[in-house]
């Protein structure tokens, strides 16, 4: 029998509304056996202590591009999910925009097979909203849900019009599934970008495209108010304001923000001069960035999501948009040292928030929070420790992150997912590495 006693941690469990100093956590064969103060270590127990560290429910990432099957040179399921575990995530939502997209049951099963064979953490696979992500006709949502789709999204694309979106919301509502929308109005983008190119590669992506897409999605939600609508990677102050108003109106809408939109303006990214391309939607102004923080802290934005988008480094004109980064979500947002009083809210946005977005399909990932007698799904991290993403510790196959080589704050010590230790930092917790 293996027993691990993590001593004297701060327990932040937003799911059960617990925030408690000096707590001990006893794990017995992967089960969360006891929580309490002054728990005794028996002779066979490995006791570990790291002052100032935190134990929380395992993080859940709402927005991960695994690229595999389809583009194995960009990312592999094993690499992305090892990076996720090292980032404190016990589960990730895999987007449907694989090549080809997950818009049929056969493709869904192929993605599941890959995940089953190689994933380190729980992979919650999404299905496409529409065939080919093109927005013209709904995908077989009922069949995809029966096969296990936890939610639906055409992420990466937004070619969907009001009428089709209403149909998708209606059917997803009957299935108890959330519809996640990438809010960049493709019709508006098509008017300002050159014809013929892949819409994902269009360079001109004005804030109005976000606003127009959010407004249309909310309009659809008013027609189907029993649905669950989630707005992905909000990038503008006005976008966040629309979400705030919609929530005040009582609409069942949720939203996420990425660490890069929170931490960097477009000008700051430019100034870094790293060969990492850009992202969709783009990084905006300093005023937008500040407004996104406010929206995250006041609960307008429910979740922090990585939008892990691995791509090979390429010459500037060939670079695909997006950043690899599931490993550094926590560290990026703690990066400026501003965590302090906000730490519980950030943990909430990484654990309870994303599960609220998914509803029922997110429960099996540790959705009950830190409950004794259950297989452990938890993240143990030290918010004060520093690390630098570089070739010695980076786990994703692609290194396209604007945070490469920068000193970040916050190290994940260990992650448990459904009773399995899926990550351990052997340098920071050598006692467990030896055990
Ligand atoms: Zn997207």
Coordinates of C-alpha atoms and ligand atoms in Angstrom, one line a residue:
X1 CA 0.0 0.0 0.0
X2 CA 1.3 3.4 -0.8
X3 CA 0.6 6.3 1.5
X4 CA 1.6 10.0 0.9
X5 CA 1.1 12.7 3.5
X6 CA 1.3 16.2 2.2
X7 CA 1.7 18.4 5.3
X8 CA 0.8 21.9 6.1
X9 CA -0.6 23.2 2.9
X10 CA -3.2 25.8 2.1
X11 CA -6.3 24.0 0.9
X12 CA -8.2 26.0 -1.7
X13 CA -11.3 24.1 -2.9
X14 CA -13.7 26.5 -4.6
X15 CA -16.0 23.7 -5.5
X16 CA -16.8 23.1 -1.8
X17 CA -16.1 26.7 -0.8
X18 CA -13.1 25.8 1.4
X19 CA -10.0 28.0 1.9
X20 CA -8.1 26.8 4.9
X21 CA -4.5 27.3 6.1
X22 CA -2.3 24.5 7.6
X23 CA -4.1 21.5 6.3
X24 CA -2.7 18.0 5.9
X25 CA -3.7 15.8 3.0
X26 CA -3.4 12.0 3.2
X27 CA -3.4 9.9 0.0
X28 CA -3.7 6.1 0.3
X29 CA -3.3 4.2 -3.0
X30 CA -4.4 7.3 -4.9
X31 CA -7.5 7.8 -2.8
X32 CA -8.0 11.0 -0.9
X33 CA -8.1 9.3 2.5
X34 CA -8.0 12.1 5.0
X35 CA -8.0 15.9 5.2
X36 CA -7.2 17.6 8.5
X37 CA -4.7 19.2 10.9
X38 CA -1.8 17.3 12.5
X39 CA -2.4 14.0 10.7
X40 CA 0.1 11.4 11.9
X41 CA 2.5 9.7 9.5
X42 CA 2.7 6.0 10.0
X43 CA 6.0 4.3 9.3
X44 CA 5.0 3.3 5.8
X45 CA 3.9 6.8 4.9
X46 CA 6.0 9.2 2.8
X47 CA 5.6 12.6 4.4
X48 CA 6.3 15.7 2.3
X49 CA 6.1 19.3 3.3
X50 CA 6.6 22.5 1.2
X51 CA 5.7 25.6 3.2
X52 CA 3.4 28.0 1.4
X53 CA 2.2 25.4 -1.1
X54 CA -1.5 24.9 -2.1
X55 CA -3.6 21.9 -2.8
X56 CA -6.7 22.4 -4.9
X57 CA -9.1 20.3 -7.0
X58 CA -7.3 19.3 -10.2
X59 CA -7.5 22.0 -12.9
X60 CA -9.6 21.4 -16.0
X61 CA -8.6 23.0 -19.3
X62 CA -11.6 24.0 -21.4
X63 CA -9.6 24.6 -24.6
X64 CA -6.8 22.4 -25.9
X65 CA -5.8 21.6 -29.4
X66 CA -4.2 18.2 -29.4
X67 CA -3.5 18.1 -33.2
X68 CA -3.4 14.3 -33.0
X69 CA -4.5 12.4 -35.0
X70 CA -3.9 14.4 -38.1
X71 CA -0.9 16.7 -37.5
X72 CA 1.6 14.7 -35.5
X73 CA 4.5 17.0 -36.4
X74 CA 2.8 19.8 -34.4
X75 CA 1.8 17.8 -31.3
X76 CA 1.1 14.3 -29.9
X77 CA -1.6 13.4 -27.5
X78 CA 1.1 12.0 -25.1
X79 CA 3.2 15.2 -25.2
X80 CA 0.2 17.6 -24.9
X81 CA -1.3 15.7 -22.0
X82 CA 2.0 15.4 -20.2
X83 CA 2.4 19.1 -20.5
X84 CA -1.2 19.5 -19.2
X85 CA -0.4 17.4 -16.2
X86 CA 2.7 19.4 -15.5
X87 CA 0.5 22.5 -15.7
X88 CA -1.7 21.1 -13.0
X89 CA -4.5 19.9 -15.3
X90 CA -6.2 16.6 -14.5
X91 CA -8.4 16.8 -17.6
X92 CA -8.4 18.7 -20.9
X93 CA -11.1 19.5 -23.4
X94 CA -9.9 18.5 -26.8
X95 CA -11.1 20.8 -29.6
X96 CA -12.8 19.3 -32.7
X97 CA -10.7 21.1 -35.3
X98 CA -8.4 18.2 -36.0
X99 CA -7.5 17.5 -39.6
X100 CA -10.0 16.2 -40.6
X101 CA -12.4 17.8 -38.1
X102 CA -14.4 15.7 -35.5
X103 CA -17.7 16.0 -37.3
X104 CA -18.6 12.3 -37.6
X105 CA -18.7 9.4 -35.2
X106 CA -15.9 7.6 -37.0
X107 CA -13.6 10.6 -36.6
X108 CA -14.7 11.0 -33.0
X109 CA -13.8 7.4 -32.3
X110 CA -10.4 7.8 -34.0
X111 CA -9.7 10.7 -31.7
X112 CA -10.8 8.7 -28.7
X113 CA -8.6 5.8 -29.6
X114 CA -5.6 8.0 -29.8
X115 CA -6.4 9.5 -26.4
X116 CA -7.1 6.2 -24.8
X117 CA -3.8 4.8 -26.0
X118 CA -1.5 7.8 -25.2
X119 CA -3.2 10.4 -22.9
X120 CA -1.7 11.1 -19.5
X121 CA -4.8 12.9 -18.2
X122 CA -8.5 12.6 -18.9
X123 CA -9.3 13.8 -22.4
X124 CA -12.8 15.2 -22.8
X125 CA -13.4 15.2 -26.6
X126 CA -15.6 17.8 -28.2
X127 CA -17.6 17.3 -31.4
X128 CA -18.0 19.9 -34.2
X129 CA -21.1 22.0 -34.3
X130 CA -21.3 21.9 -38.0
X131 CA -20.0 19.7 -40.9
X132 CA -16.5 20.5 -41.7
X133 CA -16.7 23.4 -39.3
X134 CA -18.1 25.4 -42.2
X135 CA -21.2 26.7 -40.4
X136 CA -23.6 25.6 -43.1
X137 CA -25.3 22.4 -41.7
X138 CA -25.2 20.9 -38.2
X139 CA -23.0 17.9 -37.5
X140 CA -24.7 14.7 -36.2
X141 CA -24.8 16.1 -32.7
X142 CA -27.0 13.3 -31.2
X143 CA -24.6 10.6 -32.5
X144 CA -21.6 12.5 -31.3
X145 CA -23.1 12.9 -27.9
X146 CA -23.9 9.2 -27.7
X147 CA -20.3 8.5 -28.6
X148 CA -19.1 10.7 -25.7
X149 CA -18.8 14.3 -27.0
X150 CA -18.8 16.4 -23.8
X151 CA -19.7 19.7 -25.7
X152 CA -19.7 21.1 -29.2
X153 CA -17.6 23.7 -30.9
X154 CA -16.4 24.8 -34.3
X155 CA -13.5 26.5 -32.6
X156 CA -11.0 28.1 -35.0
X157 CA -13.9 29.0 -37.2
X158 CA -17.1 31.0 -37.0
X159 CA -18.9 30.7 -40.2
X160 CA -22.2 29.9 -38.5
X161 CA -25.2 32.1 -39.1
X162 CA -28.0 32.8 -36.7
X163 CA -30.4 30.3 -38.1
X164 CA -28.0 27.3 -37.9
X165 CA -26.7 28.4 -34.5
X166 CA -30.2 28.4 -33.2
X167 CA -30.7 24.8 -34.5
X168 CA -27.4 23.7 -32.9
X169 CA -28.2 25.3 -29.6
X170 CA -31.6 23.6 -29.5
X171 CA -30.3 20.2 -30.2
X172 CA -27.3 20.6 -27.8
X173 CA -29.8 21.8 -25.1
X174 CA -31.8 18.6 -25.5
X175 CA -28.6 16.6 -25.1
X176 CA -27.5 18.6 -22.0
X177 CA -24.3 19.8 -23.8
X178 CA -22.7 23.2 -23.9
X179 CA -22.0 24.9 -27.2
X180 CA -18.7 26.7 -27.2
X181 CA -18.3 29.5 -29.8
X182 CA -15.1 31.0 -31.2
X183 CA -16.5 34.6 -31.4
X184 CA -14.9 36.1 -34.5
X185 CA -17.6 36.8 -37.2
X186 CA -16.2 35.2 -40.3
X187 CA -18.5 37.1 -42.7
X188 CA -17.2 40.4 -41.3
X189 CA -13.6 39.1 -41.5
X190 CA -14.1 38.1 -45.1
X191 CA -15.0 41.6 -46.1
X192 CA -11.6 43.0 -44.9
X193 CA -9.2 40.1 -45.8
X194 CA -8.0 38.8 -49.2
X195 CA -10.2 36.2 -50.9
X196 CA -9.2 32.6 -51.1
X197 CA -7.0 32.3 -48.1
X198 CA -7.8 29.9 -45.1
X199 CA -10.0 32.0 -42.8
X200 CA -7.8 30.9 -39.9
X201 CA -4.8 32.7 -41.5
X202 CA -6.5 36.0 -42.2
X203 CA -4.4 38.8 -40.7
X204 CA -7.0 41.5 -40.2
X205 CA -9.1 40.6 -37.2
X206 CA -10.7 43.8 -35.9
X207 CA -12.5 43.9 -32.5
X208 CA -15.8 44.5 -34.3
X209 CA -15.6 40.9 -35.5
X210 CA -15.6 39.7 -31.9
X211 CA -18.5 42.0 -30.9
X212 CA -20.6 41.0 -33.9
X213 CA -20.1 37.3 -33.2
X214 CA -20.9 37.6 -29.5
X215 CA -24.0 39.6 -30.3
X216 CA -25.2 37.0 -32.7
X217 CA -24.5 34.2 -30.3
X218 CA -26.5 36.0 -27.6
X219 CA -29.3 36.7 -30.0
X220 CA -29.5 32.9 -30.7
X221 CA -29.4 32.2 -26.9
X222 CA -32.4 34.5 -26.3
X223 CA -34.3 32.3 -28.8
X224 CA -33.1 29.1 -27.0
X225 CA -32.8 30.2 -23.4
X226 CA -32.7 26.6 -22.2
X227 CA -29.3 26.2 -24.0
X228 CA -25.8 26.6 -22.5
X229 CA -23.6 29.0 -24.5
X230 CA -19.9 29.4 -23.8
X231 CA -17.8 32.2 -25.4
X232 CA -14.2 31.2 -26.0
X233 CA -11.1 33.4 -25.5
X234 CA -12.7 36.9 -25.0
X235 CA -10.1 39.4 -26.2
X236 CA -11.7 42.9 -25.9
X237 CA -13.1 45.2 -23.2
X238 CA -16.3 45.6 -25.1
X239 CA -16.6 41.8 -25.5
X240 CA -16.3 41.3 -21.8
X241 CA -18.9 44.1 -21.2
X242 CA -21.4 42.3 -23.5
X243 CA -20.9 39.1 -21.4
X244 CA -21.4 41.1 -18.2
X245 CA -24.7 42.6 -19.6
X246 CA -25.9 39.2 -20.8
X247 CA -25.3 37.7 -17.4
X248 CA -27.1 40.6 -15.8
X249 CA -30.0 39.8 -18.1
X250 CA -30.0 36.3 -16.8
X251 CA -28.9 34.5 -19.9
X252 CA -27.1 31.1 -19.4
X253 CA -23.8 32.3 -20.9
X254 CA -20.3 31.6 -19.7
X255 CA -16.9 32.8 -21.0
X256 CA -13.2 32.1 -20.8
X257 CA -10.0 34.1 -21.2
X258 CA -6.5 32.8 -22.1
X259 CA -3.3 33.7 -20.1
X260 CA -1.8 35.4 -23.2
X261 CA -4.8 37.8 -23.6
X262 CA -4.6 38.5 -19.8
X263 CA -0.8 39.0 -19.7
X264 CA 0.2 40.6 -23.0
X265 CA -1.0 43.4 -25.2
X266 CA -0.4 43.3 -29.0
X267 CA 2.3 45.9 -28.6
X268 CA 4.1 43.9 -25.9
X269 CA 4.0 40.8 -28.0
X270 CA 5.5 42.7 -30.9
X271 CA 8.2 44.1 -28.7
X272 CA 9.3 40.7 -27.6
X273 CA 10.3 39.9 -31.2
X274 CA 10.0 36.2 -30.7
X275 CA 9.3 33.9 -33.6
X276 CA 5.9 32.9 -32.3
X277 CA 3.5 34.4 -34.7
X278 CA 0.2 35.8 -33.4
X279 CA -3.1 34.3 -32.2
X280 CA -6.8 34.4 -33.1
X281 CA -8.3 36.5 -31.8
X282 CA -5.3 38.8 -31.7
X283 CA -3.8 40.3 -28.5
X284 CA -5.4 43.8 -28.2
X285 CA -4.6 47.0 -26.3
X286 CA -3.5 47.6 -22.8
X287 CA -7.0 48.9 -21.9
X288 CA -8.5 45.6 -23.2
X289 CA -6.0 43.6 -21.2
X290 CA -6.8 45.5 -18.0
X291 CA -10.6 45.1 -18.7
X292 CA -10.2 41.3 -19.1
X293 CA -8.5 41.1 -15.7
X294 CA -11.4 43.0 -14.2
X295 CA -13.9 40.7 -15.9
X296 CA -12.0 37.6 -14.7
X297 CA -11.8 38.9 -11.1
X298 CA -15.5 39.9 -10.9
X299 CA -16.7 36.6 -12.3
X300 CA -17.9 37.9 -15.6
X301 CA -15.4 35.6 -17.2
X302 CA -15.8 32.1 -15.6
X303 CA -12.7 30.3 -16.6
X304 CA -9.0 30.5 -17.5
X305 CA -8.3 28.3 -20.5
X306 CA -5.0 27.6 -22.3
X307 CA -6.1 27.6 -26.0
X308 CA -3.0 25.4 -26.3
X309 CA -2.3 25.7 -30.0
X310 CA 1.0 24.0 -30.8
X311 CA 2.6 24.8 -34.2
X312 CA 6.0 24.3 -35.6
X313 CA 8.2 27.3 -35.7
X314 CA 8.3 28.6 -39.3
X315 CA 9.4 31.6 -41.4
X316 CA 7.2 34.6 -40.5
X317 CA 4.9 34.5 -43.5
X318 CA 4.1 30.8 -43.0
X319 CA 3.4 30.8 -39.3
X320 CA 0.1 29.5 -38.1
X321 CA -1.7 31.5 -35.4
X322 CA -1.7 30.3 -31.8
X323 CA 0.5 29.5 -28.8
X324 CA 1.5 26.3 -27.2
X325 CA 1.0 26.8 -23.5
X326 CA -1.1 24.3 -21.4
X327 CA 2.0 23.8 -19.2
X328 CA 2.2 27.4 -18.1
X329 CA -1.3 28.7 -17.6
X330 CA -1.0 29.0 -13.8
X331 CA 2.6 30.4 -14.0
X332 CA 1.8 32.9 -16.7
X333 CA -1.0 34.4 -14.7
X334 CA 1.0 34.4 -11.5
X335 CA 3.9 35.8 -13.5
X336 CA 3.7 39.4 -12.5
X337 CA 3.5 38.5 -8.8
X338 CA 0.0 39.8 -8.5
X339 CA -1.5 36.6 -7.3
X340 CA -1.7 37.4 -3.5
X341 CA -5.3 38.2 -2.7
X342 CA -6.5 36.9 -6.1
X343 CA -5.1 33.4 -5.7
X344 CA -8.5 31.8 -4.7
X345 CA -10.2 33.4 -7.6
X346 CA -7.5 32.2 -10.0
X347 CA -7.8 28.7 -8.6
X348 CA -11.6 29.0 -9.0
X349 CA -11.2 29.9 -12.6
X350 CA -9.0 26.8 -13.2
X351 CA -11.1 24.3 -11.3
X352 CA -14.7 25.1 -10.4
X353 CA -15.3 27.6 -13.3
X354 CA -14.5 25.3 -16.2
X355 CA -16.6 22.5 -14.6
X356 CA -19.5 24.9 -14.3
X357 CA -19.1 25.6 -18.0
X358 CA -19.3 21.9 -19.0
X359 CA -22.1 21.0 -16.6
X360 CA -22.8 17.3 -16.1
X361 CA -20.1 16.0 -18.5
X362 CA -17.4 17.7 -16.3
X363 CA -18.3 15.9 -13.1
X364 CA -16.2 12.8 -13.5
X365 CA -13.0 14.8 -13.7
X366 CA -13.2 15.5 -10.0
X367 CA -16.2 17.8 -10.2
X368 CA -17.1 17.1 -6.6
X369 CA -13.9 18.8 -5.4
X370 CA -11.7 17.5 -2.6
X371 CA -13.8 14.7 -1.1
X372 CA -12.4 12.1 1.2
X373 CA -13.0 8.5 0.2
X374 CA -12.8 9.3 -3.5
X375 CA -9.9 8.7 -6.0
X376 CA -7.9 11.9 -5.8
X377 CA -8.1 14.5 -8.6
X378 CA -5.9 17.3 -7.2
X379 CA -3.2 19.8 -8.0
X380 CA -0.4 20.6 -5.6
X381 CA 1.5 23.7 -6.4
X382 CA 3.9 26.3 -4.9
X383 CA 2.7 29.8 -5.9
X384 CA 6.0 31.4 -4.9
X385 CA 8.5 29.2 -6.7
X386 CA 10.1 30.2 -10.0
X387 CA 10.9 28.4 -13.2
X388 CA 11.8 29.2 -16.8
X389 CA 10.2 27.4 -19.8
X390 CA 13.1 26.0 -21.8
X391 CA 14.3 22.9 -23.6
X392 CA 15.1 21.1 -20.3
X393 CA 11.5 21.1 -19.0
X394 CA 9.1 21.8 -21.9
X395 CA 6.8 18.9 -22.7
X396 CA 4.7 20.0 -25.7
X397 CA 6.2 19.0 -29.0
X398 CA 6.0 22.7 -30.1
X399 CA 7.7 25.6 -28.5
X400 CA 5.7 28.4 -30.0
X401 CA 5.1 30.4 -26.8
X402 CA 5.8 34.1 -26.1
X403 CA 6.8 33.1 -22.6
X404 CA 9.8 31.0 -23.7
X405 CA 12.9 31.7 -21.7
X406 CA 11.1 34.0 -19.2
X407 CA 11.1 33.6 -15.5
X408 CA 7.6 32.7 -14.3
X409 CA 6.2 32.3 -10.9
X410 CA 4.3 29.2 -9.7
X411 CA 5.4 25.6 -9.9
X412 CA 3.2 22.6 -10.1
X413 CA 4.6 20.0 -7.7
X414 CA 2.3 17.1 -8.4
X415 CA -1.0 16.4 -10.2
X416 CA -3.5 13.6 -9.5
X417 CA -6.2 12.7 -12.0
X418 CA -8.9 10.1 -10.9
X419 CA -6.6 8.4 -8.4
X420 CA -3.4 8.4 -10.5
X421 CA -0.4 10.5 -10.0
X422 CA 0.0 12.0 -13.5
X423 CA 2.7 14.5 -12.7
X424 CA 5.5 14.8 -10.2
X425 CA 8.2 17.4 -10.2
X426 CA 11.2 15.3 -9.0
X427 CA 13.5 18.3 -8.3
X428 CA 11.0 20.0 -6.0
X429 CA 9.6 16.9 -4.3
X430 CA 12.6 14.5 -4.2
X431 CA 11.0 12.5 -1.3
X432 CA 8.2 11.3 -3.6
X433 CA 10.5 10.7 -6.5
X434 CA 12.5 8.3 -4.4
X435 CA 9.4 6.6 -2.9
Ligands
LIG1 ZN1 -10.6 29.7 -31.0

